[in-house]
Amino acid sequence: MISLDAQCRPPRYDAATGRNLPLGAGLLLLALFSAGWFLLPGLQALFHAWKTPEYSHGPLIPILSLVLFLRHIKLSPAGSGAPGLAWPGLAITLLALLLGLVGRLARIDEIVAYALILWIGGTLLVICGWQRGRQFWPSILHLVFMLPLPGLFYYKLSAALQLISSELGVAMLRLGGISVFLDGNIIDLGSLQLHVAEACSGLRYLFPILSFSYVFTILHNGPVWQRVLLLMAAAPITIVLNALRIAAAGAFVQMRGVVPAEGFLHFFEGWVIFLASVMLLMLLAGLLSRIQPASGEPSPPSGPDGRNSVAQLARLRSLPARPALVLAVFLPLIATGLLSALPHSGAGNVERSPFALFPDRLGSWQAGPPERLPAEIQGTLGADDYHKVVLTQAEAAPVRLFTAWYADQSAGGVHSPEICLPGAGWEIAALKRIDISERTGSPDAFRINRAVIQKGNVRQMVFYWFDQRGRKVAWDFVAKAWLLVDGVRSGRTDGALVELTTPILPGEGEAAAEARLLSVVSRLVPVLPRFVPIGD
């Protein structure tokens, strides 16, 4: 029987008691329970994410990781000797718990989910030692594919893939002789329009295909460059096939109309693309094996032996009771106690005035009636309160004010206009971040994004920033970093997006449009804290 790796080998049979010593296995179970209790929000975040189409493949990932782990056990050479160094694994476990503590204080459960994967890898190193335990890490790293992306990365990646898929799909339609025009993510076929929604970005295929690509890379017996190629091929294969799906949908819609293209056809197309991507990866792996077969002795069969693997896992009941494993039990309990001892107010205690009480005049700028967003856009926005109004002044072009406030941004929050504007067909001709503190009379740094957007011959200037507890932030990544800091320090994760837009009139320079926006900003700043609270 092929045994566990030497460093993971349990102690020998004890003739005095007639059974294997169970202390180590008991400590491992206690460590699992204590860490599971502390990292429970991360598990809940995973289960919630797995209910969405983009991450519905999630439950399959732990199964594949277990198969890879059993394969590594089978292929690991037998040996003798005591377990290796445990302190590197203990350090990684401690780092995972600190990351989980940050995530729980900030109430960002996705961070806790990331900490869970790190904790699993660290505990494996504690049990097996550094030298041998790291051989099993490929199966642990595969668990990364079941994690949801941070919201900011998800929306940026989704928007980018939407545009790429739309452009490739339109190019394919034109190659097929179909006259088509692309306006952002809207494919104009003349008689009707086809909107390439977020669900058509290809992310729901990309994540599972990357997982399969990683598995193929591990199982492939070729040289390193072939494995790298297999891993990198997943993304372009998925994007091209998704663009082909969009082109096929566009052609079908033009021939048969929108209604027949919905429902089953949309679902069927999705599964076809997924299976086609897997088959192409398998074909590529076979082709690479023919181009340059692996040298040396042939490897043992890649699949795990069921009986041997179960027997090896059963022997975990007699793991050695290492001192580091004892610490692995108590560290999550200490982190739980520390979490309970750290007070923070929480987002539910924030007091503010609703936008319904927003003044109808800002200096000489008169506000029109508030505008309501369509239900679909409100759902995508996900704001707890928002205000959209057009401000007018005598003999001046209008300025549109839009601000959205979120009581808790830990589960998503603000969508950057850098994502939304291109999706609506606007091209960002120029974008820079500037400090307007002196021009608004603000005593603190007041950094904003100044963008010039255009659609055809229409040009507009946009000011926007992220307002968090009185802090004006231009870059969305910095805003998310401050969100994490504020969440840890005070438990508050509220904030807002503020956006001002004005047309650049024919014959008018950008300076005139900028002056209008600055005029509104200087009058908006004193009013905004009533609706976007500052301080603790």
PDB file of N, CA and C in Angstrom, residues 19-79:
ATOM      1  N   ARG A  19      -4.361  -0.076  20.151  1.00  0.00           N
ATOM      2  CA  ARG A  19      -5.000   0.806  19.165  1.00  0.00           C
ATOM      3  C   ARG A  19      -4.073   1.978  18.856  1.00  0.00           C
ATOM      4  N   ASN A  20      -4.398   2.714  17.808  1.00  0.00           N
ATOM      5  CA  ASN A  20      -3.626   3.893  17.455  1.00  0.00           C
ATOM      6  C   ASN A  20      -3.981   5.050  18.377  1.00  0.00           C
ATOM      7  N   LEU A  21      -3.026   5.905  18.631  1.00  0.00           N
ATOM      8  CA  LEU A  21      -3.254   7.049  19.508  1.00  0.00           C
ATOM      9  C   LEU A  21      -4.126   8.082  18.795  1.00  0.00           C
ATOM     10  N   PRO A  22      -5.259   8.517  19.385  1.00  0.00           N
ATOM     11  CA  PRO A  22      -6.196   9.401  18.693  1.00  0.00           C
ATOM     12  C   PRO A  22      -5.994  10.883  19.004  1.00  0.00           C
ATOM     13  N   LEU A  23      -5.013  11.254  19.811  1.00  0.00           N
ATOM     14  CA  LEU A  23      -4.908  12.627  20.281  1.00  0.00           C
ATOM     15  C   LEU A  23      -4.719  13.615  19.137  1.00  0.00           C
ATOM     16  N   GLY A  24      -3.846  13.300  18.199  1.00  0.00           N
ATOM     17  CA  GLY A  24      -3.595  14.214  17.089  1.00  0.00           C
ATOM     18  C   GLY A  24      -4.839  14.452  16.250  1.00  0.00           C
ATOM     19  N   ALA A  25      -5.585  13.377  15.971  1.00  0.00           N
ATOM     20  CA  ALA A  25      -6.813  13.524  15.192  1.00  0.00           C
ATOM     21  C   ALA A  25      -7.837  14.362  15.941  1.00  0.00           C
ATOM     22  N   GLY A  26      -7.890  14.170  17.277  1.00  0.00           N
ATOM     23  CA  GLY A  26      -8.811  14.982  18.067  1.00  0.00           C
ATOM     24  C   GLY A  26      -8.452  16.455  18.021  1.00  0.00           C
ATOM     25  N   LEU A  27      -7.136  16.745  18.085  1.00  0.00           N
ATOM     26  CA  LEU A  27      -6.707  18.138  17.996  1.00  0.00           C
ATOM     27  C   LEU A  27      -7.041  18.737  16.629  1.00  0.00           C
ATOM     28  N   LEU A  28      -6.901  17.932  15.570  1.00  0.00           N
ATOM     29  CA  LEU A  28      -7.227  18.426  14.231  1.00  0.00           C
ATOM     30  C   LEU A  28      -8.718  18.760  14.131  1.00  0.00           C
ATOM     31  N   LEU A  29      -9.562  17.905  14.693  1.00  0.00           N
ATOM     32  CA  LEU A  29     -11.000  18.175  14.672  1.00  0.00           C
ATOM     33  C   LEU A  29     -11.332  19.440  15.462  1.00  0.00           C
ATOM     34  N   LEU A  30     -10.683  19.610  16.623  1.00  0.00           N
ATOM     35  CA  LEU A  30     -10.911  20.819  17.413  1.00  0.00           C
ATOM     36  C   LEU A  30     -10.466  22.064  16.654  1.00  0.00           C
ATOM     37  N   ALA A  31      -9.333  21.942  15.947  1.00  0.00           N
ATOM     38  CA  ALA A  31      -8.848  23.084  15.153  1.00  0.00           C
ATOM     39  C   ALA A  31      -9.836  23.424  14.041  1.00  0.00           C
ATOM     40  N   LEU A  32     -10.397  22.393  13.424  1.00  0.00           N
ATOM     41  CA  LEU A  32     -11.389  22.620  12.367  1.00  0.00           C
ATOM     42  C   LEU A  32     -12.623  23.322  12.920  1.00  0.00           C
ATOM     43  N   PHE A  33     -13.094  22.881  14.074  1.00  0.00           N
ATOM     44  CA  PHE A  33     -14.287  23.485  14.661  1.00  0.00           C
ATOM     45  C   PHE A  33     -14.032  24.925  15.101  1.00  0.00           C
ATOM     46  N   SER A  34     -12.892  25.165  15.757  1.00  0.00           N
ATOM     47  CA  SER A  34     -12.612  26.523  16.246  1.00  0.00           C
ATOM     48  C   SER A  34     -12.404  27.493  15.094  1.00  0.00           C
ATOM     49  N   ALA A  35     -11.652  27.068  14.068  1.00  0.00           N
ATOM     50  CA  ALA A  35     -11.440  27.939  12.912  1.00  0.00           C
ATOM     51  C   ALA A  35     -12.727  28.107  12.114  1.00  0.00           C
ATOM     52  N   GLY A  36     -13.521  27.027  12.003  1.00  0.00           N
ATOM     53  CA  GLY A  36     -14.782  27.122  11.277  1.00  0.00           C
ATOM     54  C   GLY A  36     -15.746  28.103  11.930  1.00  0.00           C
ATOM     55  N   TRP A  37     -15.747  28.134  13.261  1.00  0.00           N
ATOM     56  CA  TRP A  37     -16.618  29.076  13.973  1.00  0.00           C
ATOM     57  C   TRP A  37     -16.175  30.507  13.721  1.00  0.00           C
ATOM     58  N   PHE A  38     -14.860  30.740  13.777  1.00  0.00           N
ATOM     59  CA  PHE A  38     -14.348  32.096  13.585  1.00  0.00           C
ATOM     60  C   PHE A  38     -14.516  32.557  12.144  1.00  0.00           C
ATOM     61  N   LEU A  39     -14.315  31.649  11.195  1.00  0.00           N
ATOM     62  CA  LEU A  39     -14.367  32.006   9.770  1.00  0.00           C
ATOM     63  C   LEU A  39     -15.730  31.697   9.146  1.00  0.00           C
ATOM     64  N   LEU A  40     -16.740  31.491   9.969  1.00  0.00           N
ATOM     65  CA  LEU A  40     -18.070  31.153   9.472  1.00  0.00           C
ATOM     66  C   LEU A  40     -18.623  32.173   8.478  1.00  0.00           C
ATOM     67  N   PRO A  41     -18.446  33.501   8.685  1.00  0.00           N
ATOM     68  CA  PRO A  41     -18.945  34.447   7.667  1.00  0.00           C
ATOM     69  C   PRO A  41     -18.343  34.220   6.284  1.00  0.00           C
ATOM     70  N   GLY A  42     -17.101  33.730   6.235  1.00  0.00           N
ATOM     71  CA  GLY A  42     -16.501  33.426   4.944  1.00  0.00           C
ATOM     72  C   GLY A  42     -17.197  32.271   4.257  1.00  0.00           C
ATOM     73  N   LEU A  43     -17.558  31.240   5.027  1.00  0.00           N
ATOM     74  CA  LEU A  43     -18.315  30.125   4.456  1.00  0.00           C
ATOM     75  C   LEU A  43     -19.678  30.591   3.969  1.00  0.00           C
ATOM     76  N   GLN A  44     -20.321  31.455   4.745  1.00  0.00           N
ATOM     77  CA  GLN A  44     -21.628  31.971   4.338  1.00  0.00           C
ATOM     78  C   GLN A  44     -21.514  32.797   3.062  1.00  0.00           C
ATOM     79  N   ALA A  45     -20.412  33.570   2.934  1.00  0.00           N
ATOM     80  CA  ALA A  45     -20.201  34.348   1.699  1.00  0.00           C
ATOM     81  C   ALA A  45     -20.030  33.427   0.495  1.00  0.00           C
ATOM     82  N   LEU A  46     -19.343  32.293   0.705  1.00  0.00           N
ATOM     83  CA  LEU A  46     -19.178  31.332  -0.385  1.00  0.00           C
ATOM     84  C   LEU A  46     -20.522  30.755  -0.811  1.00  0.00           C
ATOM     85  N   PHE A  47     -21.324  30.320   0.165  1.00  0.00           N
ATOM     86  CA  PHE A  47     -22.619  29.728  -0.167  1.00  0.00           C
ATOM     87  C   PHE A  47     -23.519  30.741  -0.878  1.00  0.00           C
ATOM     88  N   HIS A  48     -23.436  31.996  -0.458  1.00  0.00           N
ATOM     89  CA  HIS A  48     -24.237  33.038  -1.111  1.00  0.00           C
ATOM     90  C   HIS A  48     -23.761  33.267  -2.543  1.00  0.00           C
ATOM     91  N   ALA A  49     -22.438  33.311  -2.745  1.00  0.00           N
ATOM     92  CA  ALA A  49     -21.894  33.540  -4.087  1.00  0.00           C
ATOM     93  C   ALA A  49     -22.219  32.380  -5.019  1.00  0.00           C
ATOM     94  N   TRP A  50     -22.235  31.163  -4.477  1.00  0.00           N
ATOM     95  CA  TRP A  50     -22.487  29.988  -5.316  1.00  0.00           C
ATOM     96  C   TRP A  50     -23.911  29.946  -5.858  1.00  0.00           C
ATOM     97  N   LYS A  51     -24.795  30.758  -5.305  1.00  0.00           N
ATOM     98  CA  LYS A  51     -26.172  30.813  -5.801  1.00  0.00           C
ATOM     99  C   LYS A  51     -26.288  31.680  -7.056  1.00  0.00           C
ATOM    100  N   THR A  52     -25.234  32.457  -7.380  1.00  0.00           N
ATOM    101  CA  THR A  52     -25.258  33.328  -8.549  1.00  0.00           C
ATOM    102  C   THR A  52     -24.718  32.575  -9.762  1.00  0.00           C
ATOM    103  N   PRO A  53     -25.137  32.948 -10.976  1.00  0.00           N
ATOM    104  CA  PRO A  53     -24.673  32.231 -12.170  1.00  0.00           C
ATOM    105  C   PRO A  53     -23.162  32.257 -12.346  1.00  0.00           C
ATOM    106  N   GLU A  54     -22.516  33.375 -11.982  1.00  0.00           N
ATOM    107  CA  GLU A  54     -21.073  33.500 -12.197  1.00  0.00           C
ATOM    108  C   GLU A  54     -20.262  32.526 -11.343  1.00  0.00           C
ATOM    109  N   TYR A  55     -20.796  32.154 -10.191  1.00  0.00           N
ATOM    110  CA  TYR A  55     -20.049  31.288  -9.272  1.00  0.00           C
ATOM    111  C   TYR A  55     -20.796  29.993  -8.980  1.00  0.00           C
ATOM    112  N   SER A  56     -21.735  29.622  -9.827  1.00  0.00           N
ATOM    113  CA  SER A  56     -22.496  28.399  -9.599  1.00  0.00           C
ATOM    114  C   SER A  56     -21.631  27.150  -9.704  1.00  0.00           C
ATOM    115  N   HIS A  57     -20.429  27.285 -10.260  1.00  0.00           N
ATOM    116  CA  HIS A  57     -19.502  26.163 -10.334  1.00  0.00           C
ATOM    117  C   HIS A  57     -18.808  25.916  -9.002  1.00  0.00           C
ATOM    118  N   GLY A  58     -18.981  26.814  -8.032  1.00  0.00           N
ATOM    119  CA  GLY A  58     -18.236  26.768  -6.781  1.00  0.00           C
ATOM    120  C   GLY A  58     -18.259  25.441  -6.054  1.00  0.00           C
ATOM    121  N   PRO A  59     -19.434  24.784  -5.876  1.00  0.00           N
ATOM    122  CA  PRO A  59     -19.438  23.516  -5.137  1.00  0.00           C
ATOM    123  C   PRO A  59     -18.587  22.423  -5.770  1.00  0.00           C
ATOM    124  N   LEU A  60     -18.320  22.528  -7.063  1.00  0.00           N
ATOM    125  CA  LEU A  60     -17.510  21.516  -7.733  1.00  0.00           C
ATOM    126  C   LEU A  60     -16.023  21.659  -7.402  1.00  0.00           C
ATOM    127  N   ILE A  61     -15.578  22.866  -7.071  1.00  0.00           N
ATOM    128  CA  ILE A  61     -14.149  23.122  -6.851  1.00  0.00           C
ATOM    129  C   ILE A  61     -13.585  22.320  -5.686  1.00  0.00           C
ATOM    130  N   PRO A  62     -14.218  22.295  -4.490  1.00  0.00           N
ATOM    131  CA  PRO A  62     -13.649  21.477  -3.409  1.00  0.00           C
ATOM    132  C   PRO A  62     -13.543  19.999  -3.774  1.00  0.00           C
ATOM    133  N   ILE A  63     -14.486  19.494  -4.580  1.00  0.00           N
ATOM    134  CA  ILE A  63     -14.415  18.091  -4.983  1.00  0.00           C
ATOM    135  C   ILE A  63     -13.190  17.843  -5.858  1.00  0.00           C
ATOM    136  N   LEU A  64     -12.974  18.740  -6.828  1.00  0.00           N
ATOM    137  CA  LEU A  64     -11.795  18.606  -7.693  1.00  0.00           C
ATOM    138  C   LEU A  64     -10.510  18.763  -6.885  1.00  0.00           C
ATOM    139  N   SER A  65     -10.515  19.674  -5.919  1.00  0.00           N
ATOM    140  CA  SER A  65      -9.329  19.859  -5.080  1.00  0.00           C
ATOM    141  C   SER A  65      -9.035  18.607  -4.263  1.00  0.00           C
ATOM    142  N   LEU A  66     -10.090  17.953  -3.774  1.00  0.00           N
ATOM    143  CA  LEU A  66      -9.901  16.709  -3.023  1.00  0.00           C
ATOM    144  C   LEU A  66      -9.313  15.620  -3.919  1.00  0.00           C
ATOM    145  N   VAL A  67      -9.783  15.551  -5.159  1.00  0.00           N
ATOM    146  CA  VAL A  67      -9.239  14.572  -6.101  1.00  0.00           C
ATOM    147  C   VAL A  67      -7.760  14.834  -6.343  1.00  0.00           C
ATOM    148  N   LEU A  68      -7.391  16.103  -6.520  1.00  0.00           N
ATOM    149  CA  LEU A  68      -5.977  16.443  -6.701  1.00  0.00           C
ATOM    150  C   LEU A  68      -5.165  16.098  -5.452  1.00  0.00           C
ATOM    151  N   PHE A  69      -5.744  16.342  -4.278  1.00  0.00           N
ATOM    152  CA  PHE A  69      -5.051  16.045  -3.026  1.00  0.00           C
ATOM    153  C   PHE A  69      -4.798  14.542  -2.894  1.00  0.00           C
ATOM    154  N   LEU A  70      -5.808  13.725  -3.194  1.00  0.00           N
ATOM    155  CA  LEU A  70      -5.642  12.268  -3.134  1.00  0.00           C
ATOM    156  C   LEU A  70      -4.611  11.802  -4.145  1.00  0.00           C
ATOM    157  N   ARG A  71      -4.587  12.454  -5.295  1.00  0.00           N
ATOM    158  CA  ARG A  71      -3.572  12.089  -6.299  1.00  0.00           C
ATOM    159  C   ARG A  71      -2.179  12.395  -5.784  1.00  0.00           C
ATOM    160  N   HIS A  72      -2.006  13.544  -5.112  1.00  0.00           N
ATOM    161  CA  HIS A  72      -0.698  13.882  -4.575  1.00  0.00           C
ATOM    162  C   HIS A  72      -0.285  12.913  -3.475  1.00  0.00           C
ATOM    163  N   ILE A  73      -1.251  12.457  -2.679  1.00  0.00           N
ATOM    164  CA  ILE A  73      -0.945  11.456  -1.655  1.00  0.00           C
ATOM    165  C   ILE A  73      -0.444  10.174  -2.303  1.00  0.00           C
ATOM    166  N   LYS A  74      -1.120   9.773  -3.366  1.00  0.00           N
ATOM    167  CA  LYS A  74      -0.757   8.523  -4.044  1.00  0.00           C
ATOM    168  C   LYS A  74       0.641   8.603  -4.653  1.00  0.00           C
ATOM    169  N   LEU A  75       0.965   9.749  -5.257  1.00  0.00           N
ATOM    170  CA  LEU A  75       2.242   9.892  -5.952  1.00  0.00           C
ATOM    171  C   LEU A  75       3.375  10.283  -5.030  1.00  0.00           C
ATOM    172  N   SER A  76       3.072  10.632  -3.783  1.00  0.00           N
ATOM    173  CA  SER A  76       4.108  11.070  -2.861  1.00  0.00           C
ATOM    174  C   SER A  76       4.932   9.873  -2.418  1.00  0.00           C
ATOM    175  N   PRO A  77       6.266   9.966  -2.485  1.00  0.00           N
ATOM    176  CA  PRO A  77       7.100   8.812  -2.124  1.00  0.00           C
ATOM    177  C   PRO A  77       7.049   8.517  -0.640  1.00  0.00           C
ATOM    178  N   ALA A  78       7.081   7.246  -0.310  1.00  0.00           N
ATOM    179  CA  ALA A  78       7.110   6.844   1.093  1.00  0.00           C
ATOM    180  C   ALA A  78       8.507   7.048   1.651  1.00  0.00           C
ATOM    181  N   GLY A  79       8.606   7.193   2.950  1.00  0.00           N
ATOM    182  CA  GLY A  79       9.900   7.410   3.576  1.00  0.00           C
ATOM    183  C   GLY A  79       9.794   7.251   5.062  1.00  0.00           C
TER     184      GLY A  79
END
